[in-house]
PDB file of C-alpha atoms in Angstrom:
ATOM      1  CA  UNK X   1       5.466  44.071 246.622  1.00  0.00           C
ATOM      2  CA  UNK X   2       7.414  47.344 244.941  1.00  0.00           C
ATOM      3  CA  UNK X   3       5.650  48.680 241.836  1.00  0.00           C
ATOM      4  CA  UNK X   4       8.228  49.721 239.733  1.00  0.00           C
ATOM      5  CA  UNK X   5       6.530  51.200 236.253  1.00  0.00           C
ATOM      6  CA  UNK X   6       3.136  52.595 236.698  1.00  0.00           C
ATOM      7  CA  UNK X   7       0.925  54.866 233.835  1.00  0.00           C
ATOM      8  CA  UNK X   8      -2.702  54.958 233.320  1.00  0.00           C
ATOM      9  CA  UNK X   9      -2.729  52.884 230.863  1.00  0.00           C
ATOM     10  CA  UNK X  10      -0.238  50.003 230.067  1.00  0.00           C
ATOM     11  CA  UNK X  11      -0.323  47.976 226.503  1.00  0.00           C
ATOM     12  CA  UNK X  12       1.499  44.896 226.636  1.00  0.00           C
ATOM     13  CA  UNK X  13       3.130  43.030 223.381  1.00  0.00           C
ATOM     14  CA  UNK X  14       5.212  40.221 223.830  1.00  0.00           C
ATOM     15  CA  UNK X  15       8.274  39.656 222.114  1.00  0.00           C
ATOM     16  CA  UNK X  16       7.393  36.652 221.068  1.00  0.00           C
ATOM     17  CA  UNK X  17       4.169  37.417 219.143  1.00  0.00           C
ATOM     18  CA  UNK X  18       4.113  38.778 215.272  1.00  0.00           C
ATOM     19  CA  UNK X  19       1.068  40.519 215.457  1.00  0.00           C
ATOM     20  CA  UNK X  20       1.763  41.931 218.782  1.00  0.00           C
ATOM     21  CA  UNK X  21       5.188  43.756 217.175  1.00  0.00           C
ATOM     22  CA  UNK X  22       3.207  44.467 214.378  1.00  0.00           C
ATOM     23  CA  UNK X  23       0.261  46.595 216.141  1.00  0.00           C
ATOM     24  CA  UNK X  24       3.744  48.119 218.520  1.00  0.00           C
ATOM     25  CA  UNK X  25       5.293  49.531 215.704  1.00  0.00           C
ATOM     26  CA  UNK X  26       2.293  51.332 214.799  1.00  0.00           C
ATOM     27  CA  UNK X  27       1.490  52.637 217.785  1.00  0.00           C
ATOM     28  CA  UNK X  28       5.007  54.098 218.030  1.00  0.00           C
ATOM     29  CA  UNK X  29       4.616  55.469 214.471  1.00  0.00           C
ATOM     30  CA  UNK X  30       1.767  56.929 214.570  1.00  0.00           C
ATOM     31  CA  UNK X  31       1.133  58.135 217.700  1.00  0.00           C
ATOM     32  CA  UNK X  32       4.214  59.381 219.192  1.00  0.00           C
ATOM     33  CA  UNK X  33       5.062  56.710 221.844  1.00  0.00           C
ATOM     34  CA  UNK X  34       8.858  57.592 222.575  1.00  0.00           C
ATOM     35  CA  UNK X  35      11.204  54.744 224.346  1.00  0.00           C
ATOM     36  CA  UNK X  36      12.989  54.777 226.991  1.00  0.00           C
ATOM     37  CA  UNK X  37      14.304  52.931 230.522  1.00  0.00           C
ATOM     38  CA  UNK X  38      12.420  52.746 233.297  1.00  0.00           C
ATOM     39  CA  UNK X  39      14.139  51.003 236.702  1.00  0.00           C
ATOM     40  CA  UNK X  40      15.801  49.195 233.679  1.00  0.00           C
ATOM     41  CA  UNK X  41      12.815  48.149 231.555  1.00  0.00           C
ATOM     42  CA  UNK X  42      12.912  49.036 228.165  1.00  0.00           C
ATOM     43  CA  UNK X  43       9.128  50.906 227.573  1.00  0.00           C
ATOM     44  CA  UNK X  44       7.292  53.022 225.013  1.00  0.00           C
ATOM     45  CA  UNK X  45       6.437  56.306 226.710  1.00  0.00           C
ATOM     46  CA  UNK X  46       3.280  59.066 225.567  1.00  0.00           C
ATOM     47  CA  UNK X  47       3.325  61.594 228.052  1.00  0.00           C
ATOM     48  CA  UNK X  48      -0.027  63.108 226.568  1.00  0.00           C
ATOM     49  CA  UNK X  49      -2.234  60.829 227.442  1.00  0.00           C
ATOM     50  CA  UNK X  50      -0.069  58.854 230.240  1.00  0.00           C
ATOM     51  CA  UNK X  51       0.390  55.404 228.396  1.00  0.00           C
ATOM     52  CA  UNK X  52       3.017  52.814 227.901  1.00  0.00           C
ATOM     53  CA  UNK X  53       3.782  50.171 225.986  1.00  0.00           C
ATOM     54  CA  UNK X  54       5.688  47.766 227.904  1.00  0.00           C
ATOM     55  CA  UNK X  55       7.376  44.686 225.601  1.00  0.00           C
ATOM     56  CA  UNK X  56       7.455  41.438 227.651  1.00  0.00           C
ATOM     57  CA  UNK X  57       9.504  38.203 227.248  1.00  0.00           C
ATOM     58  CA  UNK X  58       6.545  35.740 227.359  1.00  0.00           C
ATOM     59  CA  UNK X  59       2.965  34.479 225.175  1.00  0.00           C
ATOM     60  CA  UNK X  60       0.576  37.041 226.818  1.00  0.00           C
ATOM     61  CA  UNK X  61      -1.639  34.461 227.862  1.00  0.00           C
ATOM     62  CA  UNK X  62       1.428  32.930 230.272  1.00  0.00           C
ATOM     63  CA  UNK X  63       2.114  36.637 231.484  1.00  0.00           C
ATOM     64  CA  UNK X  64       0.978  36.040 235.326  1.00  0.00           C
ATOM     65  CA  UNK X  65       2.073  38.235 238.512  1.00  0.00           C
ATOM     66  CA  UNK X  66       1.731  41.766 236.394  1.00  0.00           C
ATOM     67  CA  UNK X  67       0.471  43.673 239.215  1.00  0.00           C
ATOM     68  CA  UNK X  68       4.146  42.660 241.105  1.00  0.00           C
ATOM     69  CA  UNK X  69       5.493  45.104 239.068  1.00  0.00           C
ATOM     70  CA  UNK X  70       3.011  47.198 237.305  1.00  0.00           C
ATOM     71  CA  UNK X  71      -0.010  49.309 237.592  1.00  0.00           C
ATOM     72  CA  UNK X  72      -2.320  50.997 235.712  1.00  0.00           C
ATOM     73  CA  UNK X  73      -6.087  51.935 235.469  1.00  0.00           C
ATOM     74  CA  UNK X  74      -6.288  49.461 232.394  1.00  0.00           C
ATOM     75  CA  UNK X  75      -4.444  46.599 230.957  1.00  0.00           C
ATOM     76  CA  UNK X  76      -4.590  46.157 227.432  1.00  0.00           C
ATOM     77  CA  UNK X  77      -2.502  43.407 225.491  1.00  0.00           C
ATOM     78  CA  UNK X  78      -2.058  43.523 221.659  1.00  0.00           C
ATOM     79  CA  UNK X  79      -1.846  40.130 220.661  1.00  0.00           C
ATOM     80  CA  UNK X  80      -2.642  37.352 218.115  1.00  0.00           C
ATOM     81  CA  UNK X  81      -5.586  35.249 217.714  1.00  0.00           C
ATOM     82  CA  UNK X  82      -5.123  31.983 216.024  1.00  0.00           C
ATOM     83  CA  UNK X  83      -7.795  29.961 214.250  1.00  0.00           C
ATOM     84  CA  UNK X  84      -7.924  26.459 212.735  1.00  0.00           C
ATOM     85  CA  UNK X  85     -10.583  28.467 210.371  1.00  0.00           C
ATOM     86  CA  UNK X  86      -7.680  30.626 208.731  1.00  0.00           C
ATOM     87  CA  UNK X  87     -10.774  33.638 208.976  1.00  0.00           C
ATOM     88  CA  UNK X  88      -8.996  37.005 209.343  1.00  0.00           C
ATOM     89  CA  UNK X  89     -10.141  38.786 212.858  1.00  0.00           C
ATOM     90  CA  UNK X  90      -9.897  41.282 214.928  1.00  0.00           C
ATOM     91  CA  UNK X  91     -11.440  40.648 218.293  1.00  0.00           C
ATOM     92  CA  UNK X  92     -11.412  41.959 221.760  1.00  0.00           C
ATOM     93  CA  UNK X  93     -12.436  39.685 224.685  1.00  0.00           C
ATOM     94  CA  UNK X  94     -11.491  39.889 228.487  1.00  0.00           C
ATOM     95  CA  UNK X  95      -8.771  36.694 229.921  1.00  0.00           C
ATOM     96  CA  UNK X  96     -10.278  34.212 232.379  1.00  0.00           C
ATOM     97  CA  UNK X  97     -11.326  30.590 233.185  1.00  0.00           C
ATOM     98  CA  UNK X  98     -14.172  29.828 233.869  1.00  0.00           C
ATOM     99  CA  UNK X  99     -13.556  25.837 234.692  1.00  0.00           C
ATOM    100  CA  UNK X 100     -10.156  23.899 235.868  1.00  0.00           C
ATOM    101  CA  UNK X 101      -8.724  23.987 232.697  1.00  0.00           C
ATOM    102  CA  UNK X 102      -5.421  26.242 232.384  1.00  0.00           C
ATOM    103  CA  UNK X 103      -3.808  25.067 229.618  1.00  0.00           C
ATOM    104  CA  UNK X 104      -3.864  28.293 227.922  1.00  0.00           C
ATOM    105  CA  UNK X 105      -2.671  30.064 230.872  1.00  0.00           C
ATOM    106  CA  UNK X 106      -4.325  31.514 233.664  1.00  0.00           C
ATOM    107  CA  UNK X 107      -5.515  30.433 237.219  1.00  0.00           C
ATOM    108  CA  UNK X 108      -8.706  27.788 237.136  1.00  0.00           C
ATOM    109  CA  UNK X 109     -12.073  29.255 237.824  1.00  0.00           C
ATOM    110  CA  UNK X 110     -10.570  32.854 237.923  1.00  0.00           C
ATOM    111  CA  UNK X 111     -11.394  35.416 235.767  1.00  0.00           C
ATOM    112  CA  UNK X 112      -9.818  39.075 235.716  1.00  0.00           C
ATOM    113  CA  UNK X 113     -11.681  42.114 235.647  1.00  0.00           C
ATOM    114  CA  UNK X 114     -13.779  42.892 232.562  1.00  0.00           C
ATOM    115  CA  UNK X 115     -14.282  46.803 231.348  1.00  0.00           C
ATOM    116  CA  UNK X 116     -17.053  46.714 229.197  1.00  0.00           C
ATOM    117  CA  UNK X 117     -16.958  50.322 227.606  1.00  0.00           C
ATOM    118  CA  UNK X 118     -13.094  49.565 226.928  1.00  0.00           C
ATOM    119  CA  UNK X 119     -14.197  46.063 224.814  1.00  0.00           C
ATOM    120  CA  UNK X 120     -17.525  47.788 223.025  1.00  0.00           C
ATOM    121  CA  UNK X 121     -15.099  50.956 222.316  1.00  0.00           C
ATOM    122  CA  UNK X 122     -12.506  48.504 220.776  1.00  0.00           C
ATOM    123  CA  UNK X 123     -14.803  46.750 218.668  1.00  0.00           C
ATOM    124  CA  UNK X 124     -16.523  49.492 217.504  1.00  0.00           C
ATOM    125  CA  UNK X 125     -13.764  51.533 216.590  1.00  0.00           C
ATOM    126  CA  UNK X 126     -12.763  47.875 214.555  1.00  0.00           C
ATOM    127  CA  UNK X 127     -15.231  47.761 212.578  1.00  0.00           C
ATOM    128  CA  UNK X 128     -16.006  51.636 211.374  1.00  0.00           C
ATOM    129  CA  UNK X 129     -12.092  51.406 210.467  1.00  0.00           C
ATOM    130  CA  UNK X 130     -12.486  47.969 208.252  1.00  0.00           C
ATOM    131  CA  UNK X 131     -15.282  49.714 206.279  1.00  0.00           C
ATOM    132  CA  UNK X 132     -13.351  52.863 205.888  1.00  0.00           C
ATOM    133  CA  UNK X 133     -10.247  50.865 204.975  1.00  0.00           C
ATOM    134  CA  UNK X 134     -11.588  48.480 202.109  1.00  0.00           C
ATOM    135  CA  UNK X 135     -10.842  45.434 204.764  1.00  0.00           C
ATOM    136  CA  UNK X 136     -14.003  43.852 204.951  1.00  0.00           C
ATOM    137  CA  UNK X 137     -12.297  40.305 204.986  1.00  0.00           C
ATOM    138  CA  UNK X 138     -11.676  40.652 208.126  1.00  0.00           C
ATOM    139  CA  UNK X 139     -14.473  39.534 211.056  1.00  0.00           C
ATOM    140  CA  UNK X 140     -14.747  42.161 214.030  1.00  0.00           C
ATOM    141  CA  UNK X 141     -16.426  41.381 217.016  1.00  0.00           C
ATOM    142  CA  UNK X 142     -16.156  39.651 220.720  1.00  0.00           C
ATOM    143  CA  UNK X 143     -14.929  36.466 221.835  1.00  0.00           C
ATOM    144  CA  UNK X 144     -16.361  34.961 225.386  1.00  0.00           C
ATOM    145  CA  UNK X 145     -14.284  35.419 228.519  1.00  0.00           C
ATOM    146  CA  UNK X 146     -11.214  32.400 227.970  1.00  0.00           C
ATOM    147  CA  UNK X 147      -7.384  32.013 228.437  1.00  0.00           C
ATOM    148  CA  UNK X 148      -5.052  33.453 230.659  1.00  0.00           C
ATOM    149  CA  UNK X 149      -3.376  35.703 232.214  1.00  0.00           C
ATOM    150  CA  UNK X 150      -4.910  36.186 235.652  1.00  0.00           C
ATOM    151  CA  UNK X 151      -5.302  39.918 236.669  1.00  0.00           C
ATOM    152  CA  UNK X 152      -6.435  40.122 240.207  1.00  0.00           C
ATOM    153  CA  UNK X 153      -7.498  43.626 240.428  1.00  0.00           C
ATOM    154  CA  UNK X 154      -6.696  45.719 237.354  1.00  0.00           C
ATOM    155  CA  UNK X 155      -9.018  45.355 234.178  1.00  0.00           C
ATOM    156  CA  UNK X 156      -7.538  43.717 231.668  1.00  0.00           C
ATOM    157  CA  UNK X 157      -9.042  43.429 228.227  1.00  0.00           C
ATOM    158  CA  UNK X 158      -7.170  41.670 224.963  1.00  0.00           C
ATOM    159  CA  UNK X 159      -7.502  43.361 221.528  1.00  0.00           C
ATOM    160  CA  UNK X 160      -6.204  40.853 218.987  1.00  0.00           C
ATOM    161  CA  UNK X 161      -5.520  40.667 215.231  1.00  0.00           C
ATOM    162  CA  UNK X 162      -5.590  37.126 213.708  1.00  0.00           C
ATOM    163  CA  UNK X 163      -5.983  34.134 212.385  1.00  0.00           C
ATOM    164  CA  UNK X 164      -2.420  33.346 211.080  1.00  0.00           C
ATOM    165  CA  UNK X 165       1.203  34.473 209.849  1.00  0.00           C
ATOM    166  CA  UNK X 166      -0.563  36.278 207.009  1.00  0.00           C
ATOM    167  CA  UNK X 167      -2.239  38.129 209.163  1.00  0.00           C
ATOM    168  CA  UNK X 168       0.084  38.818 211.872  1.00  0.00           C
ATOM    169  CA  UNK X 169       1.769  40.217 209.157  1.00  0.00           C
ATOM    170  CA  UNK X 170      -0.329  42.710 207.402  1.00  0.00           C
ATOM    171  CA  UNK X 171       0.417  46.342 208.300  1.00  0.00           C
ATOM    172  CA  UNK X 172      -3.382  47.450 207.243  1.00  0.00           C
ATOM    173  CA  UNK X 173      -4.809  45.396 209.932  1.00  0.00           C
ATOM    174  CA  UNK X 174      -2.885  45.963 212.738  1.00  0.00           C
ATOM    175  CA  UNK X 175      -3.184  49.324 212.010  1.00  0.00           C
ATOM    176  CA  UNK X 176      -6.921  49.545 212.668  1.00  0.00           C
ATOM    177  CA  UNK X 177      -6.100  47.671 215.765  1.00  0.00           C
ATOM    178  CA  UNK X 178      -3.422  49.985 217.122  1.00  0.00           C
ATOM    179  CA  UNK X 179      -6.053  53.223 216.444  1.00  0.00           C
ATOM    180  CA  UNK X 180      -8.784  50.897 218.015  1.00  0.00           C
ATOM    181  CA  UNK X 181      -5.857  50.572 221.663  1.00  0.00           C
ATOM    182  CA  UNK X 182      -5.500  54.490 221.146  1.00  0.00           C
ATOM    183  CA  UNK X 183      -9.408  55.109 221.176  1.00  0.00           C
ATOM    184  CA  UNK X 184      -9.869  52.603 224.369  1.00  0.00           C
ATOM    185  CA  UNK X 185      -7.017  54.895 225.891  1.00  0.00           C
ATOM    186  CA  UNK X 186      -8.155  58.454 224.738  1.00  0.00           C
ATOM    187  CA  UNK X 187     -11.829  57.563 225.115  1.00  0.00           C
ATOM    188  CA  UNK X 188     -11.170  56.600 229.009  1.00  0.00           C
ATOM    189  CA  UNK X 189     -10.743  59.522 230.146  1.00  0.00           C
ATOM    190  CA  UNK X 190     -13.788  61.232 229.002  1.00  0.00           C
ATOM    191  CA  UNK X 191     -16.262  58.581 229.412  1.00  0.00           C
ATOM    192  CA  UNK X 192     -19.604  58.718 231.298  1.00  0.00           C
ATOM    193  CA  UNK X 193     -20.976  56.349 233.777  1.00  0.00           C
ATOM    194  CA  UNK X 194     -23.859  56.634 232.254  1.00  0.00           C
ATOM    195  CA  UNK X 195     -23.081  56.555 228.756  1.00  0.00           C
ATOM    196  CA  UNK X 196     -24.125  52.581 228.008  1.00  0.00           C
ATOM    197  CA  UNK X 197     -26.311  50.269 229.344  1.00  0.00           C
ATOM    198  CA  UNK X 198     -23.737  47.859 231.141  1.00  0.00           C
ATOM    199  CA  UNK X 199     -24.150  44.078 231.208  1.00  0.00           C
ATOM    200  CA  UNK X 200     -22.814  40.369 231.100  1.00  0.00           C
ATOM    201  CA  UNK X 201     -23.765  38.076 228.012  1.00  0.00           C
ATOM    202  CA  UNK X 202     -24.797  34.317 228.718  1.00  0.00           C
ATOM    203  CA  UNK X 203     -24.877  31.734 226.228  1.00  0.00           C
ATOM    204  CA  UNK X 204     -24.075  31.277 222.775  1.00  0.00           C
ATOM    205  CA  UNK X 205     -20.973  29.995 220.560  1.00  0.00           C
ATOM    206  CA  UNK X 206     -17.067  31.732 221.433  1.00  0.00           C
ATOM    207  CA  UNK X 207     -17.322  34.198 218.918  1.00  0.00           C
ATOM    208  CA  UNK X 208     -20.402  35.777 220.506  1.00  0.00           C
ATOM    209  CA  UNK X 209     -22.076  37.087 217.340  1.00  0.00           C
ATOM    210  CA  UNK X 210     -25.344  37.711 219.022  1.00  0.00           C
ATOM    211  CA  UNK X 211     -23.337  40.066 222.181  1.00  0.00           C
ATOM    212  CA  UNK X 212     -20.852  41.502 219.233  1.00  0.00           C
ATOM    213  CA  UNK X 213     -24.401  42.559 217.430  1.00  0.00           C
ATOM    214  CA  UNK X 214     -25.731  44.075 220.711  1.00  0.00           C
ATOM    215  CA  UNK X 215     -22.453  46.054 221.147  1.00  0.00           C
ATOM    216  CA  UNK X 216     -22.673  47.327 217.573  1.00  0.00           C
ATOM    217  CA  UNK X 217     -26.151  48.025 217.125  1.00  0.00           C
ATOM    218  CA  UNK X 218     -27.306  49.176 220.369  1.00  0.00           C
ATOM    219  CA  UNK X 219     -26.488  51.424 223.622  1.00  0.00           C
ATOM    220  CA  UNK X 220     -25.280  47.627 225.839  1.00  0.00           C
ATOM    221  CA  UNK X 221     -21.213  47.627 226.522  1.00  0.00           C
ATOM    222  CA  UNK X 222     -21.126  43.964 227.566  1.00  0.00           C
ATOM    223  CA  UNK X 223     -18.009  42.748 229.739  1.00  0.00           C
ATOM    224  CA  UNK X 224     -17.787  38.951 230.728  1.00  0.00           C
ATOM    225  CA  UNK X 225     -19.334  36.239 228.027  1.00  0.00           C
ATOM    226  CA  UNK X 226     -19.693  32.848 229.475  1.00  0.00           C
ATOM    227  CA  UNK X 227     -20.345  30.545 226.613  1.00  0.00           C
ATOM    228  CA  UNK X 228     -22.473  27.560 225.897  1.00  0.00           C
ATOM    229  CA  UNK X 229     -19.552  25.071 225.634  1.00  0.00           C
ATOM    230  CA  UNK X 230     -18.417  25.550 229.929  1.00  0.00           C
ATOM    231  CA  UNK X 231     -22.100  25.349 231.182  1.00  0.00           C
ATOM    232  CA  UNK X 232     -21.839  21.720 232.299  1.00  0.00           C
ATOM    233  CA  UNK X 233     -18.827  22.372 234.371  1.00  0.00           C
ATOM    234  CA  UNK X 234     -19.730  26.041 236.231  1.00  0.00           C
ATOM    235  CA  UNK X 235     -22.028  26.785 238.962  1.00  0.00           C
ATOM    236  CA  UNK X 236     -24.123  29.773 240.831  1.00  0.00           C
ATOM    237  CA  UNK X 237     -20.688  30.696 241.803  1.00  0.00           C
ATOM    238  CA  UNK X 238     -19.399  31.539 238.142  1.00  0.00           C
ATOM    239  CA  UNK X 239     -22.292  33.613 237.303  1.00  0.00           C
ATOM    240  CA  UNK X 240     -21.888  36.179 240.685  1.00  0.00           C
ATOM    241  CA  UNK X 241     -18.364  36.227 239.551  1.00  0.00           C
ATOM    242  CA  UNK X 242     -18.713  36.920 235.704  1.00  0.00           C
ATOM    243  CA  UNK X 243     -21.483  39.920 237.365  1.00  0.00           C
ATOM    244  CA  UNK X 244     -18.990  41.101 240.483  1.00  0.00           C
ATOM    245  CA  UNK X 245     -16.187  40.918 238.183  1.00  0.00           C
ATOM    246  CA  UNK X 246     -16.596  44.369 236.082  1.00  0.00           C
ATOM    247  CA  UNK X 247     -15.005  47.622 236.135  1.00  0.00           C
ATOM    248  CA  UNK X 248     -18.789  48.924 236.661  1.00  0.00           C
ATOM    249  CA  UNK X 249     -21.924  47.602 238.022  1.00  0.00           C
ATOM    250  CA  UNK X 250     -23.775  45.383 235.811  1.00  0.00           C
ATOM    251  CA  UNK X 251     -27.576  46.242 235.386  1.00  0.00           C
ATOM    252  CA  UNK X 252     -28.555  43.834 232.934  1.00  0.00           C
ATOM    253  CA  UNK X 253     -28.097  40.249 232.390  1.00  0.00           C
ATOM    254  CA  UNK X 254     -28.523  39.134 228.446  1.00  0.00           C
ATOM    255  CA  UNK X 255     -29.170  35.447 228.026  1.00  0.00           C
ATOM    256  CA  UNK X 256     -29.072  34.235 224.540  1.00  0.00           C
ATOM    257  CA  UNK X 257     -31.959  32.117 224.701  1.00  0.00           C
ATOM    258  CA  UNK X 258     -30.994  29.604 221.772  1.00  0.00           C
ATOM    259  CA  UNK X 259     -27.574  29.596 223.022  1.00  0.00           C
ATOM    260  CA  UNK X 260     -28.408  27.441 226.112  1.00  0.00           C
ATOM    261  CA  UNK X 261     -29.835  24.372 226.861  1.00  0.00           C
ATOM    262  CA  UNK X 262     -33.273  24.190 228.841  1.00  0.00           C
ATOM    263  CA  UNK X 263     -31.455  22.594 231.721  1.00  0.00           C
ATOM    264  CA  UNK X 264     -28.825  25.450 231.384  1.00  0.00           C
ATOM    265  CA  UNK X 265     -31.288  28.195 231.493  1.00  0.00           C
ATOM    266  CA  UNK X 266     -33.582  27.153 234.410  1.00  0.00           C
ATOM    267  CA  UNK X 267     -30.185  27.020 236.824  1.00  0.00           C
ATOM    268  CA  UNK X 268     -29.395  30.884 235.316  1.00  0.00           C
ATOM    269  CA  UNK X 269     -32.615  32.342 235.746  1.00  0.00           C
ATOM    270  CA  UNK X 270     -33.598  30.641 239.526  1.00  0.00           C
ATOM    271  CA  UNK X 271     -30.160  32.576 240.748  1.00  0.00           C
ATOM    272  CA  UNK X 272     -30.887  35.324 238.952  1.00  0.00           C
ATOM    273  CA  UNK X 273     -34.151  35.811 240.342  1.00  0.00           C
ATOM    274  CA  UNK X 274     -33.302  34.493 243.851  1.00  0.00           C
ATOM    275  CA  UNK X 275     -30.877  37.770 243.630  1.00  0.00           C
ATOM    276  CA  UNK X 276     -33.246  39.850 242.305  1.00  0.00           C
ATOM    277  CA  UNK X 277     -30.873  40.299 238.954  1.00  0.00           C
ATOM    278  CA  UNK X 278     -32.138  41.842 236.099  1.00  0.00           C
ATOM    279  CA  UNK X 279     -32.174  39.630 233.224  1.00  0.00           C
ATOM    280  CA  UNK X 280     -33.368  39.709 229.513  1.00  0.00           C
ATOM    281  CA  UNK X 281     -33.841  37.570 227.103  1.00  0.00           C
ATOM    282  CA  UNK X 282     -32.053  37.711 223.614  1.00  0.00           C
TER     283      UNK X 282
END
């Protein structure tokens, strides 16, 4: 394997993606993100705080084998969400499976590796900009752990800006997202180990509003979400990964009580406990 670009921090945007070109051209706007060729690669170059943005020719959720030819402290894609709802979002979450299904890209029952000060920075930083901005339309917060690619050992998180063309579209909000991808990346560097209380989230709907309320509202930076919805198919293996599978150690395991079935929470908290996790209920 020859790396041939490397930075601290790499943003990807596909080609293919609206919202993705969008949140790029205000990143190299506004922040001074100058392009140029690298081993024949077009890429987006700031030398002040060692990031690229690197343009790729697939979805980002089909964007597999990254490490072949990159590497980087952080992966961060700017991409699209899209809803059957129509809400306008902006969300953060990190790629994975949890089950067999890879239909939206991905490797089954693999999961890349979540940074959970890089996702509560993101949404933070969402939503003080949508209040300062008048955009209160728009819904900030996590989604669980879903979709592809699969990283193997560089965390990966997705900041996205949906729920359709309108959206995609509008300058305002992919703004806020491209200042929330230059706070993840300036905020990086000075961050504390100590700074948050650093845990996985169990339970609950996709949109995670209990974990996106803990994030907001308290000192937890929260990295893998399993959701309600893929409890029937995981096992004791999926939780030690969605725990092992962090950028830091995970002290604290949130279980949203409501958000699983009885069945559901007696298998979590016997392996917890057999393991002599830390858990808490929400």
């Amino acid at each position: 394997m020859t790396i041939i670009i490397e930075s601290r921090v790499i943003v990807f945007a596909s080609i293919n993606d609206i919202a993705a070109q969008n949140i790029k051209n205000q990143l190299i706007r506004n922040h001074n993100f100058k392009m140029e060729y690298s081993s024949g690669i077009k890429v987006y170059r700031n030398k002040n705080i060692e990031a690229l943005i690197v343009e790729i020719p697939v979805d980002s959720i089909y964007a597999e084998k990254l490490e072949d030819k990159f590497k980087a402290e952080l992966f961060i894609f700017a991409s699209r969400h899209s809803a059957e709802s129509r809400i306008p979002a902006l969300l953060s979450h990190t790629p994975g499976n949890w089950t067999e299904d890879t239909s939206l890209g991905g490797e089954s029952r693999k999961i890349a590796i979540a940074s959970p000060k890089a996702l509560k920075i993101a949404v933070n930083e969402m939503e003080k900009l949508t209040r300062e901005n008048n955009l209160s339309e728009y819904k900030v917060g996590l989604e669980v752990t879903h979709h592809g690619p699969y990283v193997e050992n560089t965390p990966t998180i997705f900041i996205e800006l949906g729920s359709v063309e309108e959206n995609w579209r509008d300058e305002r909000a992919a703004y806020i997202v491209s200042e929330a991808i230059m706070k993840v990346i300036e905020s990086r560097f000075k961050m504390k180990c100590n700074e948050y209380k650093v845990a996985i989230g169990l339970g609950g709907p996709h949109y995670a509003p209990t974990f996106t309320r803990k994030i907001l509202e308290t000192e937890y930076a929260i990295g893998h979400i399993i959701p309600e919805y893929v409890y029937d198919k995981i096992t004791e293996r999926e939780l030690e990964m969605a725990i092992k599978r962090n950028d830091e150690e995970v002290n604290y395991v949130l279980i949203e009580w409501k958000g699983l079935k009885r069945n559901h929470r007696e298998m979590t908290i016997r392996y917890l406990e057999e393991k002599g996790r830390k858990w808490i209920k929400i």
